Coordinates of C-alpha atoms and ligand atoms in Angstrom, one line a residue:
X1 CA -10.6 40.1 -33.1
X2 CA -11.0 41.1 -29.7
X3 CA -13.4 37.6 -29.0
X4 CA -9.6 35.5 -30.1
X5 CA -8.3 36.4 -26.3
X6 CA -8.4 32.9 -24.1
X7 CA -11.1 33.4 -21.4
X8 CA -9.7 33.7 -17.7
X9 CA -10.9 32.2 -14.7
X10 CA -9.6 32.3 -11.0
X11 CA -10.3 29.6 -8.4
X12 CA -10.0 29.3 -4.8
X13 CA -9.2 26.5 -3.2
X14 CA -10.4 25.6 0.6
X15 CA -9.7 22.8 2.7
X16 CA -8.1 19.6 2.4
X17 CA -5.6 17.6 -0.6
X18 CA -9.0 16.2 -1.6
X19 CA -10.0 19.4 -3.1
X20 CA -6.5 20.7 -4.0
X21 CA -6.8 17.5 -6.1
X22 CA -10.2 18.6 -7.1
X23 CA -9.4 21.5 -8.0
X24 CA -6.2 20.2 -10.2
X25 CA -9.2 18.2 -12.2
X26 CA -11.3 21.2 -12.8
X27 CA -8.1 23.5 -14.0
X28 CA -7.7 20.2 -16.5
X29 CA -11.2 20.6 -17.8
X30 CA -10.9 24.7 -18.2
X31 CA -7.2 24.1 -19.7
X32 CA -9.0 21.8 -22.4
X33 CA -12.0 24.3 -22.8
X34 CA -9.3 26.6 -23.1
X35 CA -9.4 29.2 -20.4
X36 CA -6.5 30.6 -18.5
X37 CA -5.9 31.2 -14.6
X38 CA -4.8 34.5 -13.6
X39 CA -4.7 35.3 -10.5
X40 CA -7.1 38.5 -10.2
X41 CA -11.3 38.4 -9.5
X42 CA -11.3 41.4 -11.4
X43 CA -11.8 41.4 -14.7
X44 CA -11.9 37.2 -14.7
X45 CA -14.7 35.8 -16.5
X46 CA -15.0 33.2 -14.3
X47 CA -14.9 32.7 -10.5
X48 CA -14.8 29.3 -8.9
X49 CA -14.9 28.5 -5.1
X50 CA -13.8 24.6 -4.8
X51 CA -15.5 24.5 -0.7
X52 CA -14.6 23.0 2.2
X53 CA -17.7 21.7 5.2
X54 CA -15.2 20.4 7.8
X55 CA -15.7 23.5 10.1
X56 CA -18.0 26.3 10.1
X57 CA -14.9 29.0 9.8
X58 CA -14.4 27.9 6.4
X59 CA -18.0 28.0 5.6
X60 CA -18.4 31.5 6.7
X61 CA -15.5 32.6 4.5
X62 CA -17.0 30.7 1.4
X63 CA -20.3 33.0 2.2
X64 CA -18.5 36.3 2.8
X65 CA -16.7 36.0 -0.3
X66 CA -19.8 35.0 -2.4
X67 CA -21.5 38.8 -0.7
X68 CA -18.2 40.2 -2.0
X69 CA -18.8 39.1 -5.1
X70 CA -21.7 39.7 -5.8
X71 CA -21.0 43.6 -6.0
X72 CA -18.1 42.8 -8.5
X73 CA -21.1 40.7 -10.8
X74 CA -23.1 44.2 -10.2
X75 CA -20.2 46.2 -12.0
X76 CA -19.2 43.0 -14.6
X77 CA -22.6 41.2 -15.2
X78 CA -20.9 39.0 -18.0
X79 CA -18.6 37.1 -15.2
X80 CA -19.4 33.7 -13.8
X81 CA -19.5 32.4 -10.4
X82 CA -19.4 29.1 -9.9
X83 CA -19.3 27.3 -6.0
X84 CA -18.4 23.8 -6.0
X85 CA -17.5 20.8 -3.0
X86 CA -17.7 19.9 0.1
X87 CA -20.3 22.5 1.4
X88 CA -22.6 22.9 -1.4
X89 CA -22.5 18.8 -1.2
X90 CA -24.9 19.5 1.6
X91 CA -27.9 19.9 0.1
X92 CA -29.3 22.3 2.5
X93 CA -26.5 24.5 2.0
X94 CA -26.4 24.6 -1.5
X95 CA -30.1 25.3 -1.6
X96 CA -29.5 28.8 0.8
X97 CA -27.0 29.9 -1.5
X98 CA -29.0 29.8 -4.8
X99 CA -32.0 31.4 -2.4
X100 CA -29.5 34.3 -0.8
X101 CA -27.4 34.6 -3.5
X102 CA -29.5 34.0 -7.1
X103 CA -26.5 35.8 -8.9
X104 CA -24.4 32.6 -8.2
X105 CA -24.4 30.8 -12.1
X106 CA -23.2 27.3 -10.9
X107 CA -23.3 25.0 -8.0
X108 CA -22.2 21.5 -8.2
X109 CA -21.1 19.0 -5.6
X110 CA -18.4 16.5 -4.9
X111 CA -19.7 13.5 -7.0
X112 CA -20.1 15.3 -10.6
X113 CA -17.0 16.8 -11.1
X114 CA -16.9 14.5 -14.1
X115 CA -20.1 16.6 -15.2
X116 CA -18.2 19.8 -14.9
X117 CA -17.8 21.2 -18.7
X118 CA -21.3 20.2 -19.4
X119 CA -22.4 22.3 -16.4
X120 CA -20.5 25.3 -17.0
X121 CA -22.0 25.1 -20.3
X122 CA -25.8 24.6 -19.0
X123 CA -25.1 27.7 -16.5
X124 CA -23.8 30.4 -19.4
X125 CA -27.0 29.8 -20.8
X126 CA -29.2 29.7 -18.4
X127 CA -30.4 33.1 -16.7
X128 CA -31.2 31.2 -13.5
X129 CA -28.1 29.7 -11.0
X130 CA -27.8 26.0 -12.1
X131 CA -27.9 23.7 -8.9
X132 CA -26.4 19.9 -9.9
X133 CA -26.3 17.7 -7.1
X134 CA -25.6 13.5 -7.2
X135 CA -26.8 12.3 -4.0
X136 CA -24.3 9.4 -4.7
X137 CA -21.1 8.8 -5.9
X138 CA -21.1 6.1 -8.6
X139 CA -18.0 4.4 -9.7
X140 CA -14.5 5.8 -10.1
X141 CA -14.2 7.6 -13.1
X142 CA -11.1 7.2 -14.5
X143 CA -9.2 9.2 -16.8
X144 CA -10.6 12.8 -15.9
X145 CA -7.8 15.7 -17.0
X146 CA -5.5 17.3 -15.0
X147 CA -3.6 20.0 -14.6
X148 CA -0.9 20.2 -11.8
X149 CA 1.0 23.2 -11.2
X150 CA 3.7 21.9 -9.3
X151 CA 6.1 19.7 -11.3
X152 CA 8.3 18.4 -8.2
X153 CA 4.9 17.0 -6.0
X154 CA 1.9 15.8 -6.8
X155 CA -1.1 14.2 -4.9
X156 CA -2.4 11.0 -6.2
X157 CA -6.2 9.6 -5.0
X158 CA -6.1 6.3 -4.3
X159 CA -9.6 6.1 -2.5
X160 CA -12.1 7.9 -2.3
X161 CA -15.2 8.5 0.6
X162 CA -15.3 7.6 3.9
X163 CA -17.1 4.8 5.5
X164 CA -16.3 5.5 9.2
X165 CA -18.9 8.4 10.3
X166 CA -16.9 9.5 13.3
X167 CA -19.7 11.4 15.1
X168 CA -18.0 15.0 14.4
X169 CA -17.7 14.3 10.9
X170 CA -19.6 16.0 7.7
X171 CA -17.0 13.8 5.6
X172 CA -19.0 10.9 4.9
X173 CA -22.2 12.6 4.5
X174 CA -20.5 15.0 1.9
X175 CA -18.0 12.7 -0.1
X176 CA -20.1 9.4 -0.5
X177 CA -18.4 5.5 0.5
X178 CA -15.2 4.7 0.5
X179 CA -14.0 3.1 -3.2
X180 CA -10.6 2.7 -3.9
X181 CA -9.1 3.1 -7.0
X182 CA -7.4 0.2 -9.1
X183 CA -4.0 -0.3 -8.1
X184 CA -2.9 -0.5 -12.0
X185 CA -4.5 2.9 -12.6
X186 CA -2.8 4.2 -9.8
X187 CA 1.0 2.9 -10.3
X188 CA 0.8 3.9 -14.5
X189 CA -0.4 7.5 -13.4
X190 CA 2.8 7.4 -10.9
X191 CA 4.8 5.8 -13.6
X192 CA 3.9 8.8 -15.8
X193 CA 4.7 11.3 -13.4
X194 CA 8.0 10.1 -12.4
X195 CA 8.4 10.6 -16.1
X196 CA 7.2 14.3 -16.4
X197 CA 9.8 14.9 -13.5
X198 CA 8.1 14.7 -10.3
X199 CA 10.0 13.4 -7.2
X200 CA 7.4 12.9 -5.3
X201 CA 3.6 11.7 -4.8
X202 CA 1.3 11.7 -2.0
X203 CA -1.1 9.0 -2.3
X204 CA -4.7 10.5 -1.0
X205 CA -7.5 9.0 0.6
X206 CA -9.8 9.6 3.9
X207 CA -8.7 6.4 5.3
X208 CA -5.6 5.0 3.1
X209 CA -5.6 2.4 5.9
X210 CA -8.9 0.6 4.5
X211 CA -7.6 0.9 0.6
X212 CA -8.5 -2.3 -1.1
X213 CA -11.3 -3.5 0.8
X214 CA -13.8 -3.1 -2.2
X215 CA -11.9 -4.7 -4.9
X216 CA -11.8 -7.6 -6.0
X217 CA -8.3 -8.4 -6.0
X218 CA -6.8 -9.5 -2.4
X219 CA -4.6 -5.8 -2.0
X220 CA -4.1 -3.9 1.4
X221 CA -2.5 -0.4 1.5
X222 CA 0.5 -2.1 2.5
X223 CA 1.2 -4.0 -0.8
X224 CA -0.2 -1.1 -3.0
X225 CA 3.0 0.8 -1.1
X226 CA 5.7 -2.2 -1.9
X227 CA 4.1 -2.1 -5.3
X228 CA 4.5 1.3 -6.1
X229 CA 7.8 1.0 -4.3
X230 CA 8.9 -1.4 -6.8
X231 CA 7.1 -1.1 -10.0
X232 CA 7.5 3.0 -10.1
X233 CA 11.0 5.8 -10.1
X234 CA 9.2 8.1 -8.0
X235 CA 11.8 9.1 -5.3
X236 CA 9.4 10.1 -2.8
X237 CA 6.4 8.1 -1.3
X238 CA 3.9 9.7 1.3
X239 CA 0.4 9.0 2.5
X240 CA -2.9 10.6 4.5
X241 CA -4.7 10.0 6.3
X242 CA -4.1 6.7 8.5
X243 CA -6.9 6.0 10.4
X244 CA -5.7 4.1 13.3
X245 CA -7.9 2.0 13.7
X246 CA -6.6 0.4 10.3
X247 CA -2.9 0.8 10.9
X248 CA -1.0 -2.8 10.6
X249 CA 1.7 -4.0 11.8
X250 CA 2.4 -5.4 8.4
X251 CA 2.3 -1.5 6.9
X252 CA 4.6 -0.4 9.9
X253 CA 7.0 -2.8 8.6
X254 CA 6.6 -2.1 4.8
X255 CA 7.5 1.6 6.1
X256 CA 10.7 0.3 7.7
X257 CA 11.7 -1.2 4.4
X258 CA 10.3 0.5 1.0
X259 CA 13.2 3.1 0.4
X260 CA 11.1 5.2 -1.3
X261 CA 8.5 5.2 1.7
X262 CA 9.3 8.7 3.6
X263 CA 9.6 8.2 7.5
X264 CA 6.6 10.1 8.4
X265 CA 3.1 9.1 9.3
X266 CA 0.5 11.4 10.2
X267 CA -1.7 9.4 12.7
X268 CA -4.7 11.7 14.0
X269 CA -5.7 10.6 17.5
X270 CA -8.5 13.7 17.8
X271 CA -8.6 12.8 21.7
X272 CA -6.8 11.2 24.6
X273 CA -9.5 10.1 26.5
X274 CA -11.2 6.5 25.7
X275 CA -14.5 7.8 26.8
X276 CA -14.4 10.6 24.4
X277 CA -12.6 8.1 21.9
X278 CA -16.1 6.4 21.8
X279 CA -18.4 9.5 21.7
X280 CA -16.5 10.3 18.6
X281 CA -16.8 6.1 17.2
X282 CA -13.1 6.5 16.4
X283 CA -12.7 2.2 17.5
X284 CA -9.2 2.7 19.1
X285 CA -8.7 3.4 22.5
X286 CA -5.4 5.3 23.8
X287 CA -4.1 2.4 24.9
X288 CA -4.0 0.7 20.9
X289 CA -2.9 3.9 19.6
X290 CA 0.3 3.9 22.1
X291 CA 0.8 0.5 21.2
X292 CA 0.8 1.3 17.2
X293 CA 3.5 4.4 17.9
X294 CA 5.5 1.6 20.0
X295 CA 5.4 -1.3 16.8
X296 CA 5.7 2.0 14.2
X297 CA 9.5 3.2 16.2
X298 CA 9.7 -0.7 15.9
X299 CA 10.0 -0.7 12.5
X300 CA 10.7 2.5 11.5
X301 CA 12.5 4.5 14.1
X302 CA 13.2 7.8 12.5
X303 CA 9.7 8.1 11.5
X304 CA 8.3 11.7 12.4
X305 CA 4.6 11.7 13.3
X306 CA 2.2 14.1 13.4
X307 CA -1.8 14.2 14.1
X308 CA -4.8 15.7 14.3
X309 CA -6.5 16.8 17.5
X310 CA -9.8 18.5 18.4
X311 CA -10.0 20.5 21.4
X312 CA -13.7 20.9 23.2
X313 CA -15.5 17.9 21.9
X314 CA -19.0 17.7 23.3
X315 CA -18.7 16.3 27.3
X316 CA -15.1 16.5 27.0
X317 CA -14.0 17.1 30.8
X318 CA -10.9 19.1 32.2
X319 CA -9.7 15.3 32.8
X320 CA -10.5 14.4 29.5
X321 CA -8.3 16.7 28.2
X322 CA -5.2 16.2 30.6
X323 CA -5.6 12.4 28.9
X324 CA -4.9 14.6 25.6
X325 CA -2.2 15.9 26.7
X326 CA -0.9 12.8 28.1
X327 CA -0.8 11.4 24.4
X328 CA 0.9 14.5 22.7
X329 CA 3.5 14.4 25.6
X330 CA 4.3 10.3 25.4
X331 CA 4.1 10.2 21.5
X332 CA 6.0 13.5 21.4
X333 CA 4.7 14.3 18.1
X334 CA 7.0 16.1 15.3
X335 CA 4.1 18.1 14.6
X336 CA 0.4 18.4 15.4
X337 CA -3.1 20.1 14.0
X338 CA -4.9 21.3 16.6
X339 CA -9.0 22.3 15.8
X340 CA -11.5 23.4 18.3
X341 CA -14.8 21.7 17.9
X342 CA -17.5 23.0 15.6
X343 CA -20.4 21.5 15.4
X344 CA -21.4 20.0 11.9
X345 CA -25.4 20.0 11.5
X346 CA -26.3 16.5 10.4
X347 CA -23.3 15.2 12.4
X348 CA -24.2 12.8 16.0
X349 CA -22.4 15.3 17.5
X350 CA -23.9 18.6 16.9
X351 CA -26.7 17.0 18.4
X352 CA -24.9 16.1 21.3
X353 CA -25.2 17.1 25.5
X354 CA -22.8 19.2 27.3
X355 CA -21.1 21.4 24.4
X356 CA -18.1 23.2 25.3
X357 CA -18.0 26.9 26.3
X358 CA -16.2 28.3 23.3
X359 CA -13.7 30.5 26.1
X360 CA -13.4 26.6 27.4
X361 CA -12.3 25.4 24.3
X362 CA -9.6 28.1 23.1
X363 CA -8.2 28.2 26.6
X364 CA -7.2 23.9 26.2
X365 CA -6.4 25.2 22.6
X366 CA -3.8 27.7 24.1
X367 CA -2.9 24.7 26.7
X368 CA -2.3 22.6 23.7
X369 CA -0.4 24.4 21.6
X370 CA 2.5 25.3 24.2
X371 CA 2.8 21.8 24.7
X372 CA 2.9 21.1 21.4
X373 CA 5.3 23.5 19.9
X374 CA 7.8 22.3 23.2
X375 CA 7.8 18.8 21.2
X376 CA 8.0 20.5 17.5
X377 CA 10.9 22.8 18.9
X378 CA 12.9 19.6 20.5
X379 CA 12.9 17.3 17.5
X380 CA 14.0 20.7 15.2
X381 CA 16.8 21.0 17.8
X382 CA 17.8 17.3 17.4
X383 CA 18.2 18.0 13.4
X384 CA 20.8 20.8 14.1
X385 CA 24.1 19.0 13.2
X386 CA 22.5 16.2 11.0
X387 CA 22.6 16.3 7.0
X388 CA 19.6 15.6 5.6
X389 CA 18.3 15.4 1.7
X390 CA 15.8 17.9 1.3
X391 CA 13.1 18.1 -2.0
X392 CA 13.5 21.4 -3.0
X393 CA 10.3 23.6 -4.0
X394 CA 12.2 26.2 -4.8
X395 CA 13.0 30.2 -3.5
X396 CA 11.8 30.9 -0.1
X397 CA 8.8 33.4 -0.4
X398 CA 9.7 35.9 2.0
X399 CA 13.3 35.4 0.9
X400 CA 14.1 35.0 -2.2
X401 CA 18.2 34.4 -1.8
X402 CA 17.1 31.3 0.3
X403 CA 15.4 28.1 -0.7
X404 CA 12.9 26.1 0.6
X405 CA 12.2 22.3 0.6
X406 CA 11.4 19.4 2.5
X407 CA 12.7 16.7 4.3
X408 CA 12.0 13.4 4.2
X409 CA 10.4 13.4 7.6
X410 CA 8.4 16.7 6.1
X411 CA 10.0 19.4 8.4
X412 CA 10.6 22.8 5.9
X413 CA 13.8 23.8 5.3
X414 CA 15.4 26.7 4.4
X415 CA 18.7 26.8 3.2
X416 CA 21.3 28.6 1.5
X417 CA 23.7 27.7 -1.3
X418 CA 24.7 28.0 -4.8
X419 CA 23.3 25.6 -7.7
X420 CA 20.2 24.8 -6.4
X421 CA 17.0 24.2 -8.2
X422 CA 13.3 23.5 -8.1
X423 CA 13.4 19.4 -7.9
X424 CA 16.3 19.0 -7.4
X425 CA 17.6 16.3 -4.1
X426 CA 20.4 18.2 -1.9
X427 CA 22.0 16.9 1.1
X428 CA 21.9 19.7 3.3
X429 CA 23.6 20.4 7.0
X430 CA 20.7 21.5 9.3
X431 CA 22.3 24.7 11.0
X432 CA 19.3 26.1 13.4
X433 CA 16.1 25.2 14.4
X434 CA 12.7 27.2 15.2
X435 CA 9.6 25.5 16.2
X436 CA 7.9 25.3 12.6
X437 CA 11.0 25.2 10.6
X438 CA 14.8 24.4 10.4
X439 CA 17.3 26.8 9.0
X440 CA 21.1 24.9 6.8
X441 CA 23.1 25.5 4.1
X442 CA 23.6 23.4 0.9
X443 CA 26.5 20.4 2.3
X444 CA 29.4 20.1 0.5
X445 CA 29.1 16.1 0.1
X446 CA 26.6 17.5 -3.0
X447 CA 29.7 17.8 -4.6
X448 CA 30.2 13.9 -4.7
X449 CA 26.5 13.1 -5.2
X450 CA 24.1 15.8 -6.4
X451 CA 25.7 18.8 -8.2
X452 CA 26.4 16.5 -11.9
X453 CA 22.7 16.3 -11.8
X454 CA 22.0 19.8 -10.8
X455 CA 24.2 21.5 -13.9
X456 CA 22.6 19.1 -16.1
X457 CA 19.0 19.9 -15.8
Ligands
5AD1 N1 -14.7 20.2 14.3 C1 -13.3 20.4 14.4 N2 -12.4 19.7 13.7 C2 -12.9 18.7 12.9 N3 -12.2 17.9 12.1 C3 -13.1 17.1 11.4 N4 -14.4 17.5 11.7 C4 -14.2 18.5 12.7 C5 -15.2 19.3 13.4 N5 -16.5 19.1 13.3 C6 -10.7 17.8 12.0 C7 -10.3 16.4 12.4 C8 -9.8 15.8 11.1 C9 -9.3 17.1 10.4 C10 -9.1 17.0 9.0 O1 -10.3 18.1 10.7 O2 -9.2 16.5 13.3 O3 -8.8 14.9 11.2
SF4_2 FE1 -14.1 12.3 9.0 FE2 -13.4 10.2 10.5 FE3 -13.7 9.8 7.8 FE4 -11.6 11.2 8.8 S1 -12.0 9.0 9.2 S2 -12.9 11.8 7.1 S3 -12.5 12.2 10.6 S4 -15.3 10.4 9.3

C-alpha cells in the first residue's frame, strides 16, 4: 500500500507578491493533484523554484541551488525538479539551464502557469528536461486554484504586466503587457475571502496606477478602490506598486476617505535626480513627485510612505545622488528599499555608458541607509504613546510569548498581552520604538471593543 502515501513537493519562492501569488496558484494545482508541501528537499518528490530576474543576486542563488540539487537527484533519481518564473521567462536563461543542468525535468515561464498540471505531467514522462515557454501572455485566465496559507492576508492581482519599460527593467520583457483584471472578478474573489475570514487583501499589480486602461468599461484604480470599499467586508485595503507617474489626485483623495483604505502608499521614486529620472524613462521629475507627497498629506495626512530606490544607476554622479538624498530627507519616508544597480541583459540600461564602480555604489548604499533608518527611527518614535489597531499574524518568531502584527500604516508590532489571536483587530499602546519595528502591549480599551470577539472565535 505503500504507493496510497500523498506525494510531497517543496517550493521556494523568490522575489516579488507576483510570485508569492504565483506560487499560491501552483500549490492550488498540486493541492488538487493531490500532493503535499513539507518543508524538507530531502526525500520530496518534487522540487519547485518559482524565480525571480529583477537582479542578478537572485539569479545566482536560483543557479547555486539547482548545482545543489543536482547531487540530491544523484542519490534520489525518482525526484522532480521543476524551475519556473521570472528568470527562466528569459529565454536565453532558460535555454542555459536545460544545457548546464539536463537533470532539471521542468521549466516553464510566467505566461503558462495555467498549463502547469499538464506540464508536470509531460515532464514525469519524458526522460528529457521539458522547456515550455509562451512568448506572450494571452488573456486573463480566470478561475485558476489557489491555495493560501495565510487565512488573516491575502494578495489579490488586479493587473497584470507592465507597459512602462523603465530602462533598468527585465519586468516588462519577462511578465508580458499590462491587462487588468475585471473589476467583478476581482470584488467576488474579495467578497469570498472576507468570508473565509481574511482581514485583509492587497490588491497586486506592476503599476496599480494604470488599472483599467484596457477595459472596456470607464474604471480607474481609484473607483475599483471605493468599489471594493463599498461592495466588500474586508477590513483592510492595501495596494503596490503606484507608479507615480499615474498617481491622481482623485486616488489621493479616495485614500483620505475609503475607511477600509490603509494610510500607506508605497511610491518608488528610484532616483532624485531628473536627469537620471529620464535615463531610467520613469516620466516624473522630482519636482511632480514632491508635489504628489504635498496633495497625498493633503488628503490623507497620516499616510506612511515608503519607496524604492536604486543606488549606482548608470552615469549617476556624486550630485546626482545628493538629489536622492534630498528626496528621502524632504519626503521623510516611513520606510525605504534601497537596491544597488544590476545590470539586466536586454534592459537600455545594461547597455548603457559610465556604469558605477560597484565600491561606488555600496558606499552611497551605506550613505543611504543611515539616512534612511534616521527617518524610519523618528516616525517609530512618534508612535510611542499612540494606540494603534494592529492585524495580528500571530506569535513573534523569535519569541513566542509575544505577538506580532501590523499596523495600519504597515509598521510591525510586537506586543504583549493576554487573549490574543491570529486575525484578530487589537488596539494596542505603542510602548518603544526601534528603527524596523515598534514594541506595546495589548490596551485595555480592548476590553470595551475587541475582547467579545476574541473569546468567541
Ligand atoms: N537593479 C536594481 N534594482 C532594480 N529594481 C528593478 N530593477 C532593478 C535593477 N536592474 C528595483 C526597483 C523596483 C524594485 C522592485 O526593484 O527599485 O521598484
Ligand atoms: Fe519595472 Fe518600471 Fe514596470 Fe516597475 S514600473 S515593473 S520598475 S518597468
Amino acid at each position: 500500500m505503500a504507493d496510497m502515501k500523498k506525494k510531497t513537493y517543496t517550493m521556494t519562492v523568490f522575489g516579488c507578491q507576483m510570485n508569492e501569488r504565483d506560487a499560491e496558484t501552483l500549490r492550488g494545482f498540486l493541492d488538487e493533484i493531490g500532493y503535499e508541501e513539507v518543508d524538507e528537499v530531502e526525500g520530496a518528490d518534487l522540487v519547485i523554484m518559482n524565480t525571480c530576474a529583477v537582479r542578478q543576486k537572485a539569479e545566482e542563488k536560483v543557479f547555486g541551488r539547482i548545482g545543489r540539487l543536482g547531487v540530491l537527484k544523484k542519490e534520489n533519481p525518482e525526484m522532480m525538479i521543476a524551475v519556473c518564473g521570472c528568470m527562466v521567462q528569459q529565454e536565453d536563461v532558460a535555454k542555459k539551464i536545460k544545457k548546464s543542468y539536463p537533470f532539471v525535468d521542468l521549466i516553464f515561464g510566467t505566461h503558462n502557469i495555467a498549463a502547469f498540471p499538464e506540464l508536470l505531467q509531460r515532464a514525469a514522462e519524458s526522460k528529457e528536461t521539458v522547456l515550455d515557454l509562451w512568448d506572450e501572455a494571452g488573456d486573463v485566465v480566470e478561475g485558476l486554484p489557489v491555495t493560501r496559507k495565510d487565512g488573516v492576508k491575502a494578495w489579490v492581482n488586479i493587473t497584470y504586466g507592465c507597459n512602462n519599460f523603465c530602462s533598468y527593467c527585465i519586468v516588462p520583457y519577462v511578465r508580458g503587457r499590462e491587462r487588468s483584471r475585471k473589476p467583478e472578478e476581482i470584488i467576488n474573489e474579495i467578497k469570498a475571502l472576507a468570508k473565509q475570514g481574511f482581514k485583509e487583501v492587497t490588491l497586486l499589480g506592476q503599476n496599480v496606477n494604470s488599472y483599467g486602461k484596457d477595459l472596456e468599461e470607464e474604471m480607474d484604480f481609484a473607483d475599483l478602490l471605493v468599489r471594493v470599499d463599498r461592495e466588500t467586508d474586508i477590513n483592510r485595503i492595501r495596494f503596490m506598486t503606484s507608479h507615480p507617474r499615474d498617481f491622481t489626485e482623485k486616488l489621493a483623495k479616495v485614500m483620505g476617505e475609503c475607511d477600509s483604505v490603509c494610510e500607506h502608499v508605497h511610491l518608488p521614486i528610484q532616483a532624485g535626480s531628473n536627469r537620471i529620472l529620464k535615463l531610467m524613462n520613469r516620466g516624473y521629475t522630482k519636482e511632480h513627485y514632491l508635489d504628489l507627497v504635498d496633495i497625498l498629506r493633503k488628503y490623507a495626512p497620516d499616510c506612511a510612505l515608503s519607496t524604492d530606490i536604486i543606488v549606482g544607476f548608470p552615469g549617476e554622479t556624486e550630485e546626482d545622488f545628493l538629489d536622492t538624498l534630498d528626496v528621502v530627507d524632504r519626503v521623510g519616508y516611513d520606510m525605504a528599499f534601497t537596491f544597488l544597480y544590476s545590470p539586466r541583459s536586454g534592459t537600455p540600461a545594461a547597455d548603457m555608458p559610465h556604469q558605477v564602480a560597484n565600491e561606488v555604489k555600496k558606499e552611497r548604499f551605506q550613505r543611504l541607509l543611515e539616512v534612511q533608518n534616521k527617518h524610519s527611527l523618528r516616525h517609530n518614535q512618534e508612535a510611542v504613546g499612540k494606540t494603534v489597531e494592529v492585524l495580528v499574524e500571530g506569535p513573534s518568531k523569535t519569541d513566542p510569548g509575544v505577538m506580532t502584527g501590523r499596523t495600519r500604516s504597515s509598521k510591525t508590532v510586537n506586543f504583549t498581552g493576554e487573549n490574543v489571536n491570529a486575525g484578530d483587530l487589537v488596539m494596542v499602546e505603542i510602548t518603544q520604538a526601534r528603527t524596523w519595528s515598534l514594541l506595546g502591549r495589548k490596551s485595555v480599551e480592548n476590553r470595551n471593543t475587541n475582547d467579545s470577539s476574541v473569546s468567541g472565535d
